[in-house]
Every structure is written in C-alpha cells, then in structure tokens.
Coordinates of C-alpha atoms in Angstrom, one line a residue:
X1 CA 0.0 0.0 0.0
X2 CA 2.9 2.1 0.7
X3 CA 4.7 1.5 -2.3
X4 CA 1.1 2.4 -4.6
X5 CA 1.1 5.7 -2.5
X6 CA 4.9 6.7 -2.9
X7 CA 3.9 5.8 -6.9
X8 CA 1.0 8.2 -6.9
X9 CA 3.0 11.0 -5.3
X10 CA 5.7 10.9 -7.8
X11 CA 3.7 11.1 -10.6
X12 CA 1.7 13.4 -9.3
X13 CA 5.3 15.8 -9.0
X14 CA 6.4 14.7 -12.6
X15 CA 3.4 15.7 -13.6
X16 CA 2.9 19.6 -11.7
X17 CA 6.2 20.3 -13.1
X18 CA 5.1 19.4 -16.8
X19 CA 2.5 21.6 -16.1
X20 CA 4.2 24.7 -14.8
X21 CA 6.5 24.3 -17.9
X22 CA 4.0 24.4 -20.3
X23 CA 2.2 27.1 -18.8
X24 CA 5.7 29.2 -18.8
X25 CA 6.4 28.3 -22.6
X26 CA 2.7 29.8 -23.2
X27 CA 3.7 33.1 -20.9
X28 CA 6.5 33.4 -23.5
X29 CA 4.8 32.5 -26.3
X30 CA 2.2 35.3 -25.4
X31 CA 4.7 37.7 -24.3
X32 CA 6.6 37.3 -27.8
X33 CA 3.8 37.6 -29.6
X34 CA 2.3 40.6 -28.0
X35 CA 5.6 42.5 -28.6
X36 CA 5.2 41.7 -32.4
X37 CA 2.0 42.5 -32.8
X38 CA 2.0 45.7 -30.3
X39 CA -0.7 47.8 -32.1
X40 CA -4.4 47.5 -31.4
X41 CA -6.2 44.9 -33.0
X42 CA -8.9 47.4 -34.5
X43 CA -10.0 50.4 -33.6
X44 CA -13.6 51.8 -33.9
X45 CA -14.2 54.5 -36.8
X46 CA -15.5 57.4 -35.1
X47 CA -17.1 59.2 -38.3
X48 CA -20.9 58.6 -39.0
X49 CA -20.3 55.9 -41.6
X50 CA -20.2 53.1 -39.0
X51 CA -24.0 54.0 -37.9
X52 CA -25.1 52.1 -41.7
X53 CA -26.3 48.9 -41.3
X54 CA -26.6 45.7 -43.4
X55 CA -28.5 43.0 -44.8
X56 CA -27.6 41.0 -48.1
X57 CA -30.1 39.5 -50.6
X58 CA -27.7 35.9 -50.3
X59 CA -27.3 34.1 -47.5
X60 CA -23.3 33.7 -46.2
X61 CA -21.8 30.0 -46.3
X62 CA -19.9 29.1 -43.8
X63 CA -17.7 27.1 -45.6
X64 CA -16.2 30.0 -47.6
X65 CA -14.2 31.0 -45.2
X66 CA -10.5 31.5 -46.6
X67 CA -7.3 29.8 -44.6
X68 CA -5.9 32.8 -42.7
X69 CA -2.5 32.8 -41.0
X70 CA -3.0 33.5 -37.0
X71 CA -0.1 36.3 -37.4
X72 CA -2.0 37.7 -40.0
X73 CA -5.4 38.0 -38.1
X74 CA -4.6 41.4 -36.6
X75 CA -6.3 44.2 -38.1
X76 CA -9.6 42.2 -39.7
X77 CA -12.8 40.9 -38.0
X78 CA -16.4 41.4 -38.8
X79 CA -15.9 45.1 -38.3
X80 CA -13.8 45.0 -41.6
X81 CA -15.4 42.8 -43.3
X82 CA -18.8 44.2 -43.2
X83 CA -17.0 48.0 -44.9
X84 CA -15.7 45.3 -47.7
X85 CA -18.9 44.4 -48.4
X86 CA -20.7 47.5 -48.3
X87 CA -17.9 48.7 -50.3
X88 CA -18.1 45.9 -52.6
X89 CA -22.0 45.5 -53.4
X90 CA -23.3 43.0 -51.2
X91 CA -24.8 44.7 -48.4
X92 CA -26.8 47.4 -48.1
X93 CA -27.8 50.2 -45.9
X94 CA -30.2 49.5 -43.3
X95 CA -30.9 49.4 -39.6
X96 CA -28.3 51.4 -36.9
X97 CA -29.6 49.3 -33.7
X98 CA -27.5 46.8 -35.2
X99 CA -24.3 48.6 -34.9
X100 CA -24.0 47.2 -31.2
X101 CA -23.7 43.6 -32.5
X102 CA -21.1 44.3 -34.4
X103 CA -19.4 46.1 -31.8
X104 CA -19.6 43.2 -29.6
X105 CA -18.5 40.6 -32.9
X106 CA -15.7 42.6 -32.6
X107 CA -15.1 42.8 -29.1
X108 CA -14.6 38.6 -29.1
X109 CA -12.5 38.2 -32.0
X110 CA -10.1 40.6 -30.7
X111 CA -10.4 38.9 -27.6
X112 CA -10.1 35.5 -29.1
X113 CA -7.2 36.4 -31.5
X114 CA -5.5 37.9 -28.4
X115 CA -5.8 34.4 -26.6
X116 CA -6.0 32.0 -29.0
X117 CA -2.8 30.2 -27.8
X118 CA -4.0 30.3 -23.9
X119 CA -7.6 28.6 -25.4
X120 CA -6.1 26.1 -27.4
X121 CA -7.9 27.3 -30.8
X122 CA -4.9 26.1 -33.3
X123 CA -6.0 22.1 -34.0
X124 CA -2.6 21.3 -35.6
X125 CA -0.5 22.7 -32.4
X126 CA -3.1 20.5 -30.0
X127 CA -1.9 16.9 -29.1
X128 CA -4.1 14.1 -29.9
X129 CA -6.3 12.8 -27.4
X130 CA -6.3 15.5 -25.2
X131 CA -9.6 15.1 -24.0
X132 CA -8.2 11.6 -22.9
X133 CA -5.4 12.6 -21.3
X134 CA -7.2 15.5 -19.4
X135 CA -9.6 13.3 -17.8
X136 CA -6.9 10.9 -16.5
X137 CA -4.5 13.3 -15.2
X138 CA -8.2 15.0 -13.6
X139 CA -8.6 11.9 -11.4
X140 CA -4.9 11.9 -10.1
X141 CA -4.7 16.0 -9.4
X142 CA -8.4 16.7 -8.7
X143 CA -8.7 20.3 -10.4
X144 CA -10.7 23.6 -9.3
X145 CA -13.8 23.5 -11.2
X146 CA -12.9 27.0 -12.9
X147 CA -9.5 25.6 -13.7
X148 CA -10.2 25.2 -17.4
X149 CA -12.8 27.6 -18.1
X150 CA -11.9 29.8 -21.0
X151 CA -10.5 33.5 -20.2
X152 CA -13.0 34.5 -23.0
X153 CA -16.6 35.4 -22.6
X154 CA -18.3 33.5 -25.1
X155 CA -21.8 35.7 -27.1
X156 CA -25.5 35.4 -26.7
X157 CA -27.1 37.0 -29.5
X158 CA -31.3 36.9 -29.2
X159 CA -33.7 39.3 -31.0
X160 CA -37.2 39.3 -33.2
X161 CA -37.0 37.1 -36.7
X162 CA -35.4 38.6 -39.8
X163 CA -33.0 40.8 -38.1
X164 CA -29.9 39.3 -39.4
X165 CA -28.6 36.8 -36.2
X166 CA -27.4 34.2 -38.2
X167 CA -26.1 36.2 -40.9
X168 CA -23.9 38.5 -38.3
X169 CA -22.6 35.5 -36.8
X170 CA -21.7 33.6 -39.8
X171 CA -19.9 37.0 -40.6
X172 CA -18.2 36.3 -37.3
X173 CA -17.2 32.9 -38.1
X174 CA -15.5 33.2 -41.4
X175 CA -13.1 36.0 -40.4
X176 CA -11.3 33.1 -38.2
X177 CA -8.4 31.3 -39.2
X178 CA -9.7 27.5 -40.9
X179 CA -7.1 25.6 -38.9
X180 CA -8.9 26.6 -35.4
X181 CA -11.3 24.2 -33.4
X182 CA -14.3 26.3 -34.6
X183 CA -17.7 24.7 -35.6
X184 CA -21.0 26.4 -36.7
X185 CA -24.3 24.2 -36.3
X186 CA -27.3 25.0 -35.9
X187 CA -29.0 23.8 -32.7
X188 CA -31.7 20.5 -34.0
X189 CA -28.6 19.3 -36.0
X190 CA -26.2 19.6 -32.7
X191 CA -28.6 18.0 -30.3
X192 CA -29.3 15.2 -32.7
X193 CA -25.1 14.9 -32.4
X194 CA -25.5 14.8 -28.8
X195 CA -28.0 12.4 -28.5
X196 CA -26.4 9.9 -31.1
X197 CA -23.1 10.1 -28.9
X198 CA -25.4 9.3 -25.6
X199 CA -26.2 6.7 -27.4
X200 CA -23.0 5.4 -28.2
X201 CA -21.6 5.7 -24.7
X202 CA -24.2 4.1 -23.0
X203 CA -23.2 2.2 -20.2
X204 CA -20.1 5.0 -19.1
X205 CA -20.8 5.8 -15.9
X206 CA -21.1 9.8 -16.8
X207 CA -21.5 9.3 -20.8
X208 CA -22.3 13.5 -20.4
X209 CA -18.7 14.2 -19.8
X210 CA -17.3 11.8 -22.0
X211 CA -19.2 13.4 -25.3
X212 CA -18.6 16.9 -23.8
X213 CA -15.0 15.9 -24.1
X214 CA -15.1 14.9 -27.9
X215 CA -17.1 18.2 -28.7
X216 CA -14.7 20.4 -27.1
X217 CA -11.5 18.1 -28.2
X218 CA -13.6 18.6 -32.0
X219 CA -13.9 22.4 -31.5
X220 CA -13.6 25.3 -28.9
X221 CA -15.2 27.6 -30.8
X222 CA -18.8 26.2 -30.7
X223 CA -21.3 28.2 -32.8
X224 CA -25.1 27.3 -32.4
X225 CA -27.4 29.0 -34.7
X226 CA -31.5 29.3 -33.5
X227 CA -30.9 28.2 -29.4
X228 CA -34.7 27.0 -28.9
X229 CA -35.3 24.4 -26.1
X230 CA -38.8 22.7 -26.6
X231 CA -38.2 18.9 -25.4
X232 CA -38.2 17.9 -21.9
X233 CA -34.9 16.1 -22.5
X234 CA -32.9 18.1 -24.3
X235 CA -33.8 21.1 -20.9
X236 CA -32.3 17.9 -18.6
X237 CA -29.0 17.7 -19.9
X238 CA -28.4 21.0 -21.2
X239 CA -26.6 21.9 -17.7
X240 CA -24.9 18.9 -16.7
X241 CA -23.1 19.0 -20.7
X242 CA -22.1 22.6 -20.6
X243 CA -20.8 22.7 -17.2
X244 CA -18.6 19.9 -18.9
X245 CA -18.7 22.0 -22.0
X246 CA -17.2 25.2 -19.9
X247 CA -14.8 23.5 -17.9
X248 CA -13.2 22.0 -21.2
X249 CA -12.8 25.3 -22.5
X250 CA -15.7 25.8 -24.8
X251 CA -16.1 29.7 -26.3
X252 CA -20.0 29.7 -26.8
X253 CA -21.7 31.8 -29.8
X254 CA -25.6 31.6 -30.1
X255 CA -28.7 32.8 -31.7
X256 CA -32.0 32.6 -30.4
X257 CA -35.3 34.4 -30.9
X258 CA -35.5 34.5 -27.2
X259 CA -33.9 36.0 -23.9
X260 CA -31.8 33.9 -21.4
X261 CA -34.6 33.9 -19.0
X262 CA -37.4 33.0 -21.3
X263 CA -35.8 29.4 -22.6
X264 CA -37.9 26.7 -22.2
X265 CA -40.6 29.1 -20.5
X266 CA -43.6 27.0 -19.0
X267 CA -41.5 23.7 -20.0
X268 CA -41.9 20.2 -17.7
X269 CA -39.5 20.0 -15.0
X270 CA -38.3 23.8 -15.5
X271 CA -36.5 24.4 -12.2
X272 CA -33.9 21.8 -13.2
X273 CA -33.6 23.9 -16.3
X274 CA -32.5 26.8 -14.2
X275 CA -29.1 26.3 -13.5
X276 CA -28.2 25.9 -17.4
X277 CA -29.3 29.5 -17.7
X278 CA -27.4 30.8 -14.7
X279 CA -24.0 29.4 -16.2
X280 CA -25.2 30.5 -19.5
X281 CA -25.3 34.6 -18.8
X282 CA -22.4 33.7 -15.9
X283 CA -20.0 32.6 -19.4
X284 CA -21.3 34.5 -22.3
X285 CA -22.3 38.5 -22.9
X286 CA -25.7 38.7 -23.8
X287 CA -27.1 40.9 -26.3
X288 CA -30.4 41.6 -27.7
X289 CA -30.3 42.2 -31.1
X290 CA -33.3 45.5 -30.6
X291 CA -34.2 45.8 -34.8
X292 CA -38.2 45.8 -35.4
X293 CA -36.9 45.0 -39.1
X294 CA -37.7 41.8 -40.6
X295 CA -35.1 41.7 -43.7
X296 CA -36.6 38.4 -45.1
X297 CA -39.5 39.6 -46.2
X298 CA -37.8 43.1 -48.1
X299 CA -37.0 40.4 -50.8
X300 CA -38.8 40.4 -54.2
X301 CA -41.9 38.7 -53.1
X302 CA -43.0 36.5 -55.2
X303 CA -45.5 33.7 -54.8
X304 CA -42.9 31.0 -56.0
X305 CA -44.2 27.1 -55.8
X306 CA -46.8 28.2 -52.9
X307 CA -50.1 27.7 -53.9
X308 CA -52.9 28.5 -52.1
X309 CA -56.1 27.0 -52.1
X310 CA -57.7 23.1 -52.2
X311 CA -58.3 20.5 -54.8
X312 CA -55.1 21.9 -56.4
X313 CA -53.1 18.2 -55.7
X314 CA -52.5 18.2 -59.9
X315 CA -50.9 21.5 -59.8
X316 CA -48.8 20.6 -57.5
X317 CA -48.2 17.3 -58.6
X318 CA -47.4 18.5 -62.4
X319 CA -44.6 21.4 -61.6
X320 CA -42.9 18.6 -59.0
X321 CA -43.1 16.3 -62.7
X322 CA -41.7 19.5 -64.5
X323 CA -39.0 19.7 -61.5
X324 CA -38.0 15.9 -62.3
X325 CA -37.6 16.1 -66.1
X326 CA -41.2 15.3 -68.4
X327 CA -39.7 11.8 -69.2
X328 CA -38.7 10.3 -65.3
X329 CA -41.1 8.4 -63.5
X330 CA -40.7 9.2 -59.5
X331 CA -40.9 6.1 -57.4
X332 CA -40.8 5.3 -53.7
X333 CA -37.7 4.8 -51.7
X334 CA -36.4 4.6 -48.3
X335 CA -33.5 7.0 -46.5
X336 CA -31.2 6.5 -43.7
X337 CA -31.5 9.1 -40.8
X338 CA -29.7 8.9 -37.2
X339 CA -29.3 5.5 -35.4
X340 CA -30.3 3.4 -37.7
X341 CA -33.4 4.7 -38.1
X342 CA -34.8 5.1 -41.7
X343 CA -37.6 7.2 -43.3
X344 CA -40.2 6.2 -46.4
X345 CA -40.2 8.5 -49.1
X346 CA -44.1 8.4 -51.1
X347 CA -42.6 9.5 -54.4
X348 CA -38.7 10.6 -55.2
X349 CA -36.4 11.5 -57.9
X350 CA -33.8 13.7 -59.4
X351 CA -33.3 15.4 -55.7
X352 CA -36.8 16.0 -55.2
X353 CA -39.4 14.4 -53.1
X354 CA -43.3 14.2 -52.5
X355 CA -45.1 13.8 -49.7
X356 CA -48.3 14.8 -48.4
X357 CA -49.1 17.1 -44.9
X358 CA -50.2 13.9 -43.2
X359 CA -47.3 12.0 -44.1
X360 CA -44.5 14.1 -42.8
X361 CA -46.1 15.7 -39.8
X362 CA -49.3 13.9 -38.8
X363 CA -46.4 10.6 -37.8
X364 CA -44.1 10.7 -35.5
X365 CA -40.9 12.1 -37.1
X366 CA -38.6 14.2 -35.5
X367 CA -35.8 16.6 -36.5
X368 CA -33.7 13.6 -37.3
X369 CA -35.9 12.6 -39.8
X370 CA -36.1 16.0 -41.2
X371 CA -32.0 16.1 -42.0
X372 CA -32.2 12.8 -42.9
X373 CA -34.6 13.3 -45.5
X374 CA -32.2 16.9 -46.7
X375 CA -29.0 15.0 -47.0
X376 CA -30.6 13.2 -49.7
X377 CA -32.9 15.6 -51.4
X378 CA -32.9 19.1 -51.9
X379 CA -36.3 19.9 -53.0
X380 CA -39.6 18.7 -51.2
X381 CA -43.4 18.6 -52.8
X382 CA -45.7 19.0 -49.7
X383 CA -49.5 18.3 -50.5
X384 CA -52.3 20.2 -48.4
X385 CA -50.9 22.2 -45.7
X386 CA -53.6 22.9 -43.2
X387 CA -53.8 26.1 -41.3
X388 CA -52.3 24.9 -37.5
X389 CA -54.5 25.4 -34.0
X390 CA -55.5 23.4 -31.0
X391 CA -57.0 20.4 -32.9
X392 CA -53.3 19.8 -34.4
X393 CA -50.8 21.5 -32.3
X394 CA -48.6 18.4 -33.0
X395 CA -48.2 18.1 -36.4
X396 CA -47.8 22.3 -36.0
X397 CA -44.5 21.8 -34.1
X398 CA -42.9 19.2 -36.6
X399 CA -44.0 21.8 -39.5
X400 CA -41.9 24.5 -37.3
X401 CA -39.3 22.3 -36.8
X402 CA -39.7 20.8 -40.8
X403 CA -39.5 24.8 -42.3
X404 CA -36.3 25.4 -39.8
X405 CA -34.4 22.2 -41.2
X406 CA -35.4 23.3 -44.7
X407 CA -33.9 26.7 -44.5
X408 CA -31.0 25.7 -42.9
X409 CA -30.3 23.1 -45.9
X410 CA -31.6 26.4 -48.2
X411 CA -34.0 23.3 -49.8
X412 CA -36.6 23.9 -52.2
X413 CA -40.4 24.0 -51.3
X414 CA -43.5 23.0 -53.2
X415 CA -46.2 23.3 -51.6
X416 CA -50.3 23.7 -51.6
X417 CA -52.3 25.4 -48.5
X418 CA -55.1 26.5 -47.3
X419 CA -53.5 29.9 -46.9
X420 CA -50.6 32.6 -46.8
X421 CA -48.2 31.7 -44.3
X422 CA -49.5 34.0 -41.9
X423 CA -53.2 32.7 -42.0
X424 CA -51.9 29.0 -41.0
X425 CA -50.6 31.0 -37.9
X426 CA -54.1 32.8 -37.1
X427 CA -55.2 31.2 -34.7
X428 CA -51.6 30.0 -32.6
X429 CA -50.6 32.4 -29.8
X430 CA -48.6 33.2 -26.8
X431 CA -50.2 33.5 -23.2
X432 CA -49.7 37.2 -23.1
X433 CA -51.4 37.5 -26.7
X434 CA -53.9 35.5 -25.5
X435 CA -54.1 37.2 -22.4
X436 CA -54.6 40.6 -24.2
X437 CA -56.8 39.8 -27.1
X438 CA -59.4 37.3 -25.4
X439 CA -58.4 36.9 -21.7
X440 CA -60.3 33.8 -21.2
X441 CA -58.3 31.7 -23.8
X442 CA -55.5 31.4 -21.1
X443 CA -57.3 29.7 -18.5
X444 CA -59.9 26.3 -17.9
X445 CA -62.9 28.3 -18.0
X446 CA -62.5 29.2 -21.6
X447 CA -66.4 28.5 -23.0
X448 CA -67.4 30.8 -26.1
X449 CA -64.0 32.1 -27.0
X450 CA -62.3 29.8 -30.4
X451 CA -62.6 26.2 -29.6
X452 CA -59.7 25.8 -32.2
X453 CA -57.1 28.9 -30.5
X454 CA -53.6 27.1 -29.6
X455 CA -52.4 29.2 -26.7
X456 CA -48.6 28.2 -27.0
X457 CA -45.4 29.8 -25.7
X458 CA -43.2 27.5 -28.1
X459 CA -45.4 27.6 -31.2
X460 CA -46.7 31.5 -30.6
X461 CA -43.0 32.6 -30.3
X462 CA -42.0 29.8 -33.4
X463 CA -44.2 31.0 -35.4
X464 CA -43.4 34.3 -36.5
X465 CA -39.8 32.7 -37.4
X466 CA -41.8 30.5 -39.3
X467 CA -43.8 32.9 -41.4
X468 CA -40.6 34.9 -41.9
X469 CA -38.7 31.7 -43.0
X470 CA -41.5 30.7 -45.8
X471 CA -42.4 34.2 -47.1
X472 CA -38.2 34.2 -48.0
X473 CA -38.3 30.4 -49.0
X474 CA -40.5 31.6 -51.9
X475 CA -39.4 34.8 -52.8
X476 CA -37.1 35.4 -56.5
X477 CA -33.8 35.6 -54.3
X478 CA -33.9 32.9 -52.4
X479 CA -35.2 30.2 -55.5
X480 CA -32.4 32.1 -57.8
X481 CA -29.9 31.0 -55.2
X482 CA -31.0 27.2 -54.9
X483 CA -30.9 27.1 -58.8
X484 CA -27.1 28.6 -58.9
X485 CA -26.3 26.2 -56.0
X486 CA -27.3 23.2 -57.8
X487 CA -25.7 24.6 -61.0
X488 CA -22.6 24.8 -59.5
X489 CA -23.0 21.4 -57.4
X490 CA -23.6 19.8 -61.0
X491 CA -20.5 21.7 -62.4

C-alpha cells in the first residue's frame, strides 16, 4: 500500500512540473507575440459611416471562409469585413440598432485572437487525445472546477425574426483562421449529435462528460445557430453537458429568438432547467439584437411554388413532374436518418421528393428525420398544408421544426395550403397575446372564446420565425440562389 502511495505522489510531482513548464512556454509565447504585434487589433471608426447597417439578398456560407495565418489576423474581424462588403456591393444600408452587435463581434474576435494560444484554438498545435489525457490526469490531481474555463466570454445573440442573427454571426465565423477548433451548427442538427453520442456511450458511468470531451476536443469555438429548447430532454442535460462543456474550454456563440430567462418558459421540470441559464449569462455577454426590421421579407416577393387554395393536388403534382424532367417516372424509396433509423419517401427522384401534410407531420418524425430526408434531397413537394390550432398542435410543431431544417439546408419548397403563411398561424398564440386579445383563452374556464385557438409559448413565439422563414423560401432571391447552387454542385 505504501509503495502504490509513494507511486501516486511521484507522478503526481512529474506531472505539476510538466504543467508549470507548459504554462511558462505559453507566458512566453504570449509575451513574444504581444511585442510583435504591439498595435491594437482594430480600432472603432469614429465618423458617422459606422452607424449604416446591413443585410444581403444571399445568405453567407460558412464554408467559404478562406485559410488565414493566425499572425496575420490582426487588423480584420467582422468590423472590416462588413466595410468590404458594403464597399463591394453586397450589403446594403439599413438598420443602426444593429451597430452594437457588431461592436460586440468585434469585441470577441479581438479577444479571441488575443488568446487563442492560452484557449487552445490552433487544432494542428493540439496533441491528440487531449480530452483523454485531461480526464486521467483530472482523477490523479483533482482540479478547481474553474480551472479550465476559458479567459473569454463567449456571445448570446437573441432578437425578433429577420433581423440578421445568423447572418452577423456567420460574418463572425468566417473572419477566423480554418485551422482553429471552430464549428457552426445549428441547434436541432447539434442535439441530434449529442444524442447519437449518448447513445454510443451508454453504459459509461457519466457518458455527459465523455461526449462533452469529444465536442470540445472537435472544437472550442462552438457556434449554435436558432438556441430554442422545446423537449423535456434536451432542458435535462443541457446543464450537466455545458458545465462539462465550460470546464473543457468551450467559447460559446448563439442565436435565439429569445432572452436567457425565457428558454424553455412554462417547460416540464423547468427548475432543473435553471441552473443551465445561470451558467449561460455567468459565461457569455448577452445581447439583444433590438431591430423591429424583418429583412426576409424586403426580398422580391413573389409567390414561387406556394399555392394557395384546395383541390389543387394536380398542380402541384405537375410542376414537381416538370422539377424531375417530363420523361422520369418518381418512385418510392427509403432513406437513412440517425441511429439506424430510416424514413419512407411516397414518391422521389432527381433530388426531389413528394409527400403529403399527413405524411410528414401527422407521424411521429422528428428533426432527425427532417436532416435525414435533406442530406438526400434538396427539394420537397408538400401536398395540403392545413392552417395549425389546437385540434393539431402536434403536427404544428414538426412543420416548425420541418421549415427550420429546410432553410437551414436552403432546400426547395413545393407546396399547396389553405392559406398565406400568416393565416396557418391565425389562430396560434402566446399566453400574453392570448391574455390581451381574449383573456379567457388562457385559463380552464374558456367556454365561447375559439374552440380551435392554440395558446402556445413554443409555437406562438416559433411561429413568427416561421412565417418569416416561408415568405423568403419563396421569394425570387432565395429560389435564384437554390438554382445557382445546384448549378454549380452539378459543375
């Protein structure tokens, strides 16, 4: 017993000194680097011209993003970025309440470009297995909680629909170097991630901190676009994973339509939700994004492949033939989604499938169904969209979450309805609408008011985005873009 306790104390000594080397060689490393680079990274125009806002007719990919040298970061960021592009044609003026977001873009990338060595951002100066190595050295020298936390406040960007959140941070995202642990996702697709690593962990006796070690060993930079919490899982390990998250490092960058304080509002089991939103506001700056501004809908509107009205299944059915070439004959098939699972396609061909309402969100598919059904086609025929209330709140919530994977994969939608987008909203609100307009649609003793009003807080604050969302889906910009994309796809 001895002898095991002599061995633990010497590694423990071999391994404090490795440490307080490697933190010196970092202290010079920063020290050396500072000298170099000794002016400031940017510095904030004071002439009116910075009080012009943006918004661009083309979505930004986040895959454009050109390999920068980290020397040679100093002196860009979004700030810059967004003058080239005004300068160059691709914005335009707009709204000045967005100026502060781009202050505060700022504010983190020079704070990040100023740190990147201490936060590990550079993958190809990181030693594989890290993660691994961290957790067994953790159980030998049990650490300070804080010890690892990142000396960079992450973002938390949350403001109405349309106002340009996921375009400012994509903006963001490119300007850093290609060869750091960044990743943009947007939240469905990371959850899904998060869930299928569970999955494959199960059985560890904390599988939470064991796939909050591959994320952060993946990326430290972690970008989530549209943070909405709506399922009673998802709320229960939201805290436990990014207090694993935080204490790995991670640098969290989010959108969201709402405030800190009003995720998961009125959800199951809230007060164990709590916590999350504590260490969320304790680790990033939060921001509300104030413009009243919906940009999506200043595009050419256009009614595009909606078509409203019934009986019109032969319309719709001959432009999805026109889509697949006069001569191809669409058949069913089958596609693999997460786990396994896999989802029946009615009618598919030539990157285009048909289905009607009931089959996509009267069953019981998920968001993981959604991508699934994306990664293999880019254009979706939906028959008889009905407008959404109390007497199908459920197949409401998969269309929300159906129209958010769509834009997010900038697919193609077909579609016929029984109205505009905003009249399949009508009748779905939030408590304080409901509260306002017809005060007895919020409680039990609700008797003459709308027998079909869905009083929601997910759906009434989901739909707007919603509306937004299809009203650009089908406008002349945003179709022109999905034909050049497959153009040059097919190129």
């Amino acid at each position: 017993m001895r002898a095991i306790v002599r061995s633990v104390r010497n590694i423990r000594s071999a391994c404090t000194q490795r440490i307080n080397n490697y933190s010196s060689a970092i202290v010079r490393r920063r020290s050396r680097l500072i000298q170099t680079n000794s002016t400031p990274v940017y510095t904030l125009p004071h002439n009116a011209e910075i009080h012009r806002f943006l918004f661009s007719a083309r979505p930004f990919s986040t895959g454009a993003a050109t390999k920068v040298d980290t020397t040679e970061v100093n002196g860009g960021g979004p700030l810059v970025e967004y003058e080239r592009r005004i300068s160059a044609g691709e914005l335009f003026d707009g709204d000045a309440c967005q100026v502060g977001t781009l202050t505060e873009l700022q504010r983190l990338y020079d704070e990040i470009v100023e740190s990147a060595a201490e936060c590990r951002l550079d993958r190809y100066q990181v030693p594989e297995k890290t993660v691994r190595k961290r957790w067994f050295w953790s159980r030998l020298m049990p650490q300070s909680p804080q010890s690892s936390y990142s000396p960079v406040k992450g973002l938390y960007l949350y403001g109405g629909v349309g106002t340009g959140k996921t375009m400012l941070m994509d903006l963001f995202f490119d300007q850093l170097p290609c060869n750091w642990r960044k990743k943009r996702i947007h939240f469905h697709d990371f959850m899904l991630d998060v869930h299928s690593r569970l999955q494959k962990h199960k059985g560890v006796a904390d599988p939470l901190e064991v796939v909050a070690g591959e994320i952060s060993d993946d990326a430290i930079l972690l970008c989530l676009d549209e943070f909405m919490v709506t399922d009673v899982a998802d709320a229960l390990i939201l805290n436990r994973l990014f207090g694993h998250l935080y204490s790995n490092g991670i640098i969290l960058v989010a959108t969201s339509n709402r405030a800190p304080d009003n995720l998961y509002e009125g959800g199951l089991q809230r007060d164990l939700f709590l916590p999350f939103i504590a260490s969320l506001k304790e680790r990033c700056v939060v921001h509300e994004i104030s413009s009243a501004v919906d940009y999506r809908k200043l595009t050419s509107a256009e009614e595009g492949f909606y078509f409203i009205g019934k009986d019109l299944s032969s319309l719709l059915k001959q432009n999805f033939q026109h889509l697949i070439g006069e001569h191809v004959a669409a058949s069913p098939q089958v596609v693999e989604v997460v786990m396994g699972r896999t989802l029946q396609v009615p009618l598919g061909a030539n990157g285009c499938a048909y289905f009607s309402f009931e089959e996509l969100c009267d069953r019981p598919l998920g968001a993981a169904d959604y991508f699934g059904l994306f990664k293999n086609f880019h254009t979706l025929a939906l028959e008889g969209i009905p407008k959404l209330g109390l007497h199908n709140r459920t197949a409401a919530y998969r269309f929300v979450t159906l129209v958010d994977v769509m834009y997010e994969n900038k697919a193609r939608l077909l579609c016929t309805a029984e109205g505009s987008p905003l009249e399949l909203f009508e009748n779905i609100m939030t408590v304080s609408d409901a509260q306002y307009t017809a005060p007895r649609t919020s409680s039990r003793s609700r008797r003459n008011d709308d027998s079909n009003l869905c009083v929601d807080n997910e759906l009434g604050f989901a739909k707007d985005r919603t509306i937004s969302r299809l009203t650009e889906m089908n406008s002349k910009e945003y179709l022109e873009q999905h034909a050049e994309e497959r153009q040059s796809i097919k190129a």
